[in-house]
Structure formats: structure tokens, C-alpha cells
JSON list of C-alpha atoms in Angstrom, two decimals:
[
{"chain": "A", "resi": 1, "resn": "UNK", "atom": "CA", "xyz": [0.00, 0.00, 0.00]},
{"chain": "A", "resi": 2, "resn": "UNK", "atom": "CA", "xyz": [2.77, 2.42, 0.92]},
{"chain": "A", "resi": 3, "resn": "UNK", "atom": "CA", "xyz": [4.59, 1.84, -2.37]},
{"chain": "A", "resi": 4, "resn": "UNK", "atom": "CA", "xyz": [1.55, 2.25, -4.58]},
{"chain": "A", "resi": 5, "resn": "UNK", "atom": "CA", "xyz": [-0.48, 4.79, -2.67]},
{"chain": "A", "resi": 6, "resn": "UNK", "atom": "CA", "xyz": [1.02, 6.52, 0.37]},
{"chain": "A", "resi": 7, "resn": "UNK", "atom": "CA", "xyz": [4.39, 7.61, -1.04]},
{"chain": "A", "resi": 8, "resn": "UNK", "atom": "CA", "xyz": [2.76, 8.83, -4.26]},
{"chain": "A", "resi": 9, "resn": "UNK", "atom": "CA", "xyz": [0.06, 10.80, -2.44]},
{"chain": "A", "resi": 10, "resn": "UNK", "atom": "CA", "xyz": [2.72, 12.62, -0.42]},
{"chain": "A", "resi": 11, "resn": "UNK", "atom": "CA", "xyz": [5.19, 13.11, -3.27]},
{"chain": "A", "resi": 12, "resn": "UNK", "atom": "CA", "xyz": [8.02, 10.83, -2.23]},
{"chain": "A", "resi": 13, "resn": "UNK", "atom": "CA", "xyz": [10.34, 9.39, -4.88]},
{"chain": "A", "resi": 14, "resn": "UNK", "atom": "CA", "xyz": [10.37, 5.96, -3.26]},
{"chain": "A", "resi": 15, "resn": "UNK", "atom": "CA", "xyz": [8.80, 4.08, -0.39]},
{"chain": "A", "resi": 16, "resn": "UNK", "atom": "CA", "xyz": [12.24, 4.10, 1.30]},
{"chain": "A", "resi": 17, "resn": "UNK", "atom": "CA", "xyz": [12.27, 7.90, 1.15]},
{"chain": "A", "resi": 18, "resn": "UNK", "atom": "CA", "xyz": [8.78, 7.95, 2.69]},
{"chain": "A", "resi": 19, "resn": "UNK", "atom": "CA", "xyz": [9.81, 5.58, 5.51]},
{"chain": "A", "resi": 20, "resn": "UNK", "atom": "CA", "xyz": [12.96, 7.56, 6.22]},
{"chain": "A", "resi": 21, "resn": "UNK", "atom": "CA", "xyz": [10.97, 10.78, 6.54]},
{"chain": "A", "resi": 22, "resn": "UNK", "atom": "CA", "xyz": [8.03, 9.29, 8.45]},
{"chain": "A", "resi": 23, "resn": "UNK", "atom": "CA", "xyz": [10.02, 7.19, 10.91]},
{"chain": "A", "resi": 24, "resn": "UNK", "atom": "CA", "xyz": [10.14, 8.63, 14.41]},
{"chain": "A", "resi": 25, "resn": "UNK", "atom": "CA", "xyz": [13.41, 6.94, 15.38]},
{"chain": "A", "resi": 26, "resn": "UNK", "atom": "CA", "xyz": [15.43, 9.65, 13.66]},
{"chain": "A", "resi": 27, "resn": "UNK", "atom": "CA", "xyz": [13.88, 12.22, 15.98]},
{"chain": "A", "resi": 28, "resn": "UNK", "atom": "CA", "xyz": [14.69, 10.43, 19.25]},
{"chain": "A", "resi": 29, "resn": "UNK", "atom": "CA", "xyz": [18.07, 12.18, 19.75]},
{"chain": "A", "resi": 30, "resn": "UNK", "atom": "CA", "xyz": [16.19, 15.51, 19.77]},
{"chain": "A", "resi": 31, "resn": "UNK", "atom": "CA", "xyz": [13.82, 14.54, 22.60]},
{"chain": "A", "resi": 32, "resn": "UNK", "atom": "CA", "xyz": [14.46, 16.77, 25.64]},
{"chain": "A", "resi": 33, "resn": "UNK", "atom": "CA", "xyz": [11.56, 15.76, 27.88]},
{"chain": "A", "resi": 34, "resn": "UNK", "atom": "CA", "xyz": [10.73, 12.37, 29.43]},
{"chain": "A", "resi": 35, "resn": "UNK", "atom": "CA", "xyz": [9.30, 10.05, 26.78]},
{"chain": "A", "resi": 36, "resn": "UNK", "atom": "CA", "xyz": [7.99, 6.53, 27.32]},
{"chain": "A", "resi": 37, "resn": "UNK", "atom": "CA", "xyz": [7.86, 4.37, 24.20]},
{"chain": "A", "resi": 38, "resn": "UNK", "atom": "CA", "xyz": [5.86, 1.16, 24.63]},
{"chain": "A", "resi": 39, "resn": "UNK", "atom": "CA", "xyz": [6.26, -1.43, 21.91]},
{"chain": "A", "resi": 40, "resn": "UNK", "atom": "CA", "xyz": [5.35, -5.09, 21.55]},
{"chain": "A", "resi": 41, "resn": "UNK", "atom": "CA", "xyz": [8.12, -7.27, 20.16]},
{"chain": "A", "resi": 42, "resn": "UNK", "atom": "CA", "xyz": [5.54, -8.96, 17.92]},
{"chain": "A", "resi": 43, "resn": "UNK", "atom": "CA", "xyz": [4.24, -5.65, 16.52]},
{"chain": "A", "resi": 44, "resn": "UNK", "atom": "CA", "xyz": [3.76, -6.31, 12.80]},
{"chain": "A", "resi": 45, "resn": "UNK", "atom": "CA", "xyz": [4.47, -2.68, 11.83]},
{"chain": "A", "resi": 46, "resn": "UNK", "atom": "CA", "xyz": [7.40, -2.03, 14.17]},
{"chain": "A", "resi": 47, "resn": "UNK", "atom": "CA", "xyz": [8.77, -5.45, 15.13]},
{"chain": "A", "resi": 48, "resn": "UNK", "atom": "CA", "xyz": [11.20, -5.72, 18.02]},
{"chain": "A", "resi": 49, "resn": "UNK", "atom": "CA", "xyz": [14.23, -6.53, 15.90]},
{"chain": "A", "resi": 50, "resn": "UNK", "atom": "CA", "xyz": [13.88, -3.15, 14.11]},
{"chain": "A", "resi": 51, "resn": "UNK", "atom": "CA", "xyz": [13.72, -0.91, 17.20]},
{"chain": "A", "resi": 52, "resn": "UNK", "atom": "CA", "xyz": [16.41, 1.76, 17.76]},
{"chain": "A", "resi": 53, "resn": "UNK", "atom": "CA", "xyz": [17.92, 0.24, 20.91]},
{"chain": "A", "resi": 54, "resn": "UNK", "atom": "CA", "xyz": [21.26, 2.05, 20.70]},
{"chain": "A", "resi": 55, "resn": "UNK", "atom": "CA", "xyz": [19.61, 5.45, 20.17]},
{"chain": "A", "resi": 56, "resn": "UNK", "atom": "CA", "xyz": [17.43, 4.87, 23.24]},
{"chain": "A", "resi": 57, "resn": "UNK", "atom": "CA", "xyz": [20.45, 3.77, 25.31]},
{"chain": "A", "resi": 58, "resn": "UNK", "atom": "CA", "xyz": [22.20, 7.01, 24.42]},
{"chain": "A", "resi": 59, "resn": "UNK", "atom": "CA", "xyz": [19.25, 9.17, 25.46]},
{"chain": "A", "resi": 60, "resn": "UNK", "atom": "CA", "xyz": [18.73, 10.58, 28.94]},
{"chain": "A", "resi": 61, "resn": "UNK", "atom": "CA", "xyz": [15.08, 11.24, 28.13]},
{"chain": "A", "resi": 62, "resn": "UNK", "atom": "CA", "xyz": [13.70, 8.21, 26.30]},
{"chain": "A", "resi": 63, "resn": "UNK", "atom": "CA", "xyz": [12.62, 4.99, 28.00]},
{"chain": "A", "resi": 64, "resn": "UNK", "atom": "CA", "xyz": [11.70, 1.99, 25.85]},
{"chain": "A", "resi": 65, "resn": "UNK", "atom": "CA", "xyz": [9.41, -0.62, 27.37]},
{"chain": "A", "resi": 66, "resn": "UNK", "atom": "CA", "xyz": [9.02, -3.79, 25.33]},
{"chain": "A", "resi": 67, "resn": "UNK", "atom": "CA", "xyz": [6.50, -6.55, 25.84]},
{"chain": "A", "resi": 68, "resn": "UNK", "atom": "CA", "xyz": [6.77, -9.94, 24.14]},
{"chain": "A", "resi": 69, "resn": "UNK", "atom": "CA", "xyz": [3.25, -9.74, 22.79]},
{"chain": "A", "resi": 70, "resn": "UNK", "atom": "CA", "xyz": [0.70, -7.07, 22.09]},
{"chain": "A", "resi": 71, "resn": "UNK", "atom": "CA", "xyz": [0.61, -6.64, 18.35]},
{"chain": "A", "resi": 72, "resn": "UNK", "atom": "CA", "xyz": [0.18, -3.10, 17.08]},
{"chain": "A", "resi": 73, "resn": "UNK", "atom": "CA", "xyz": [-1.54, -0.95, 19.73]},
{"chain": "A", "resi": 74, "resn": "UNK", "atom": "CA", "xyz": [-3.21, -4.02, 21.17]},
{"chain": "A", "resi": 75, "resn": "UNK", "atom": "CA", "xyz": [-2.38, -4.73, 24.81]},
{"chain": "A", "resi": 76, "resn": "UNK", "atom": "CA", "xyz": [-5.32, -6.44, 26.43]},
{"chain": "A", "resi": 77, "resn": "UNK", "atom": "CA", "xyz": [-5.67, -7.04, 30.13]},
{"chain": "A", "resi": 78, "resn": "UNK", "atom": "CA", "xyz": [-5.59, -10.79, 30.77]},
{"chain": "A", "resi": 79, "resn": "UNK", "atom": "CA", "xyz": [-8.38, -10.40, 33.33]},
{"chain": "A", "resi": 80, "resn": "UNK", "atom": "CA", "xyz": [-10.71, -8.90, 30.70]},
{"chain": "A", "resi": 81, "resn": "UNK", "atom": "CA", "xyz": [-9.10, -9.80, 27.34]},
{"chain": "A", "resi": 82, "resn": "UNK", "atom": "CA", "xyz": [-11.86, -8.27, 25.23]},
{"chain": "A", "resi": 83, "resn": "UNK", "atom": "CA", "xyz": [-12.58, -5.34, 27.49]},
{"chain": "A", "resi": 84, "resn": "UNK", "atom": "CA", "xyz": [-10.84, -2.03, 28.00]},
{"chain": "A", "resi": 85, "resn": "UNK", "atom": "CA", "xyz": [-7.12, -1.64, 27.36]},
{"chain": "A", "resi": 86, "resn": "UNK", "atom": "CA", "xyz": [-6.24, -0.73, 30.94]},
{"chain": "A", "resi": 87, "resn": "UNK", "atom": "CA", "xyz": [-2.74, -2.21, 31.07]},
{"chain": "A", "resi": 88, "resn": "UNK", "atom": "CA", "xyz": [-0.97, 0.24, 28.78]},
{"chain": "A", "resi": 89, "resn": "UNK", "atom": "CA", "xyz": [-2.88, 3.16, 30.31]},
{"chain": "A", "resi": 90, "resn": "UNK", "atom": "CA", "xyz": [-1.75, 2.13, 33.79]},
{"chain": "A", "resi": 91, "resn": "UNK", "atom": "CA", "xyz": [1.87, 1.87, 32.64]},
{"chain": "A", "resi": 92, "resn": "UNK", "atom": "CA", "xyz": [1.74, 5.31, 31.00]},
{"chain": "A", "resi": 93, "resn": "UNK", "atom": "CA", "xyz": [0.14, 6.92, 34.06]},
{"chain": "A", "resi": 94, "resn": "UNK", "atom": "CA", "xyz": [2.67, 5.29, 36.41]},
{"chain": "A", "resi": 95, "resn": "UNK", "atom": "CA", "xyz": [5.51, 6.58, 34.24]},
{"chain": "A", "resi": 96, "resn": "UNK", "atom": "CA", "xyz": [4.06, 10.11, 34.21]},
{"chain": "A", "resi": 97, "resn": "UNK", "atom": "CA", "xyz": [3.62, 10.04, 37.98]},
{"chain": "A", "resi": 98, "resn": "UNK", "atom": "CA", "xyz": [7.24, 8.95, 38.42]},
{"chain": "A", "resi": 99, "resn": "UNK", "atom": "CA", "xyz": [8.79, 11.55, 36.13]},
{"chain": "A", "resi": 100, "resn": "UNK", "atom": "CA", "xyz": [6.70, 14.40, 37.48]},
{"chain": "A", "resi": 101, "resn": "UNK", "atom": "CA", "xyz": [7.48, 13.58, 41.13]},
{"chain": "A", "resi": 102, "resn": "UNK", "atom": "CA", "xyz": [11.15, 14.57, 40.75]}
]
């Protein structure tokens, strides 16, 4: 889809040019406030083996939390697997509470 539609709609010469421009990992070194990135290793759009581990290690502001499973934006609570997505919300709120308490 990106090759035949997305890159053409936005005027990119190639899908690689589109991905290079759209990818957020190139912007991580510029982050100057606390940032929590939550990613599932089995995410089909941003799989774990493609994540910018070294860039995150070099940052004082970015924390990367990786779960084994979750897909793309799909962390379900095992107590209510088809209910609300409370788990990732709780993690994000706990992180915000921790970084704002200092």
C-alpha cells in the first residue's frame, strides 16, 4: 500500500524515502523531555528486531518498554481480554507520575 499509494500521495520518490521521513526513530536524539515508548516485540508494523535500541540507550530522556506480545496498539488485560485496554494506560500513568514527582 505504501509503495503504490502513500508515497505517491505525499510526493516521495520511493517508499524508502517515505519511511525515512516518516520514521520517528530519527527524531529520538532531539527529545528533551521524558518520553515513554511502549512497543510489543511482535508488533507487525514495528517489530522488536527493528527498534532503535542504541539510540534509546544514548538518550537521557527516552525509555523503551518492550512486551513480548501485544501486536500493534493491542495490549489487552488478561483479566478482561476483550474489554478495555487498561494495562498500557496504567503503565503510562505510572511513568508520568514517576517523572513528574522529581
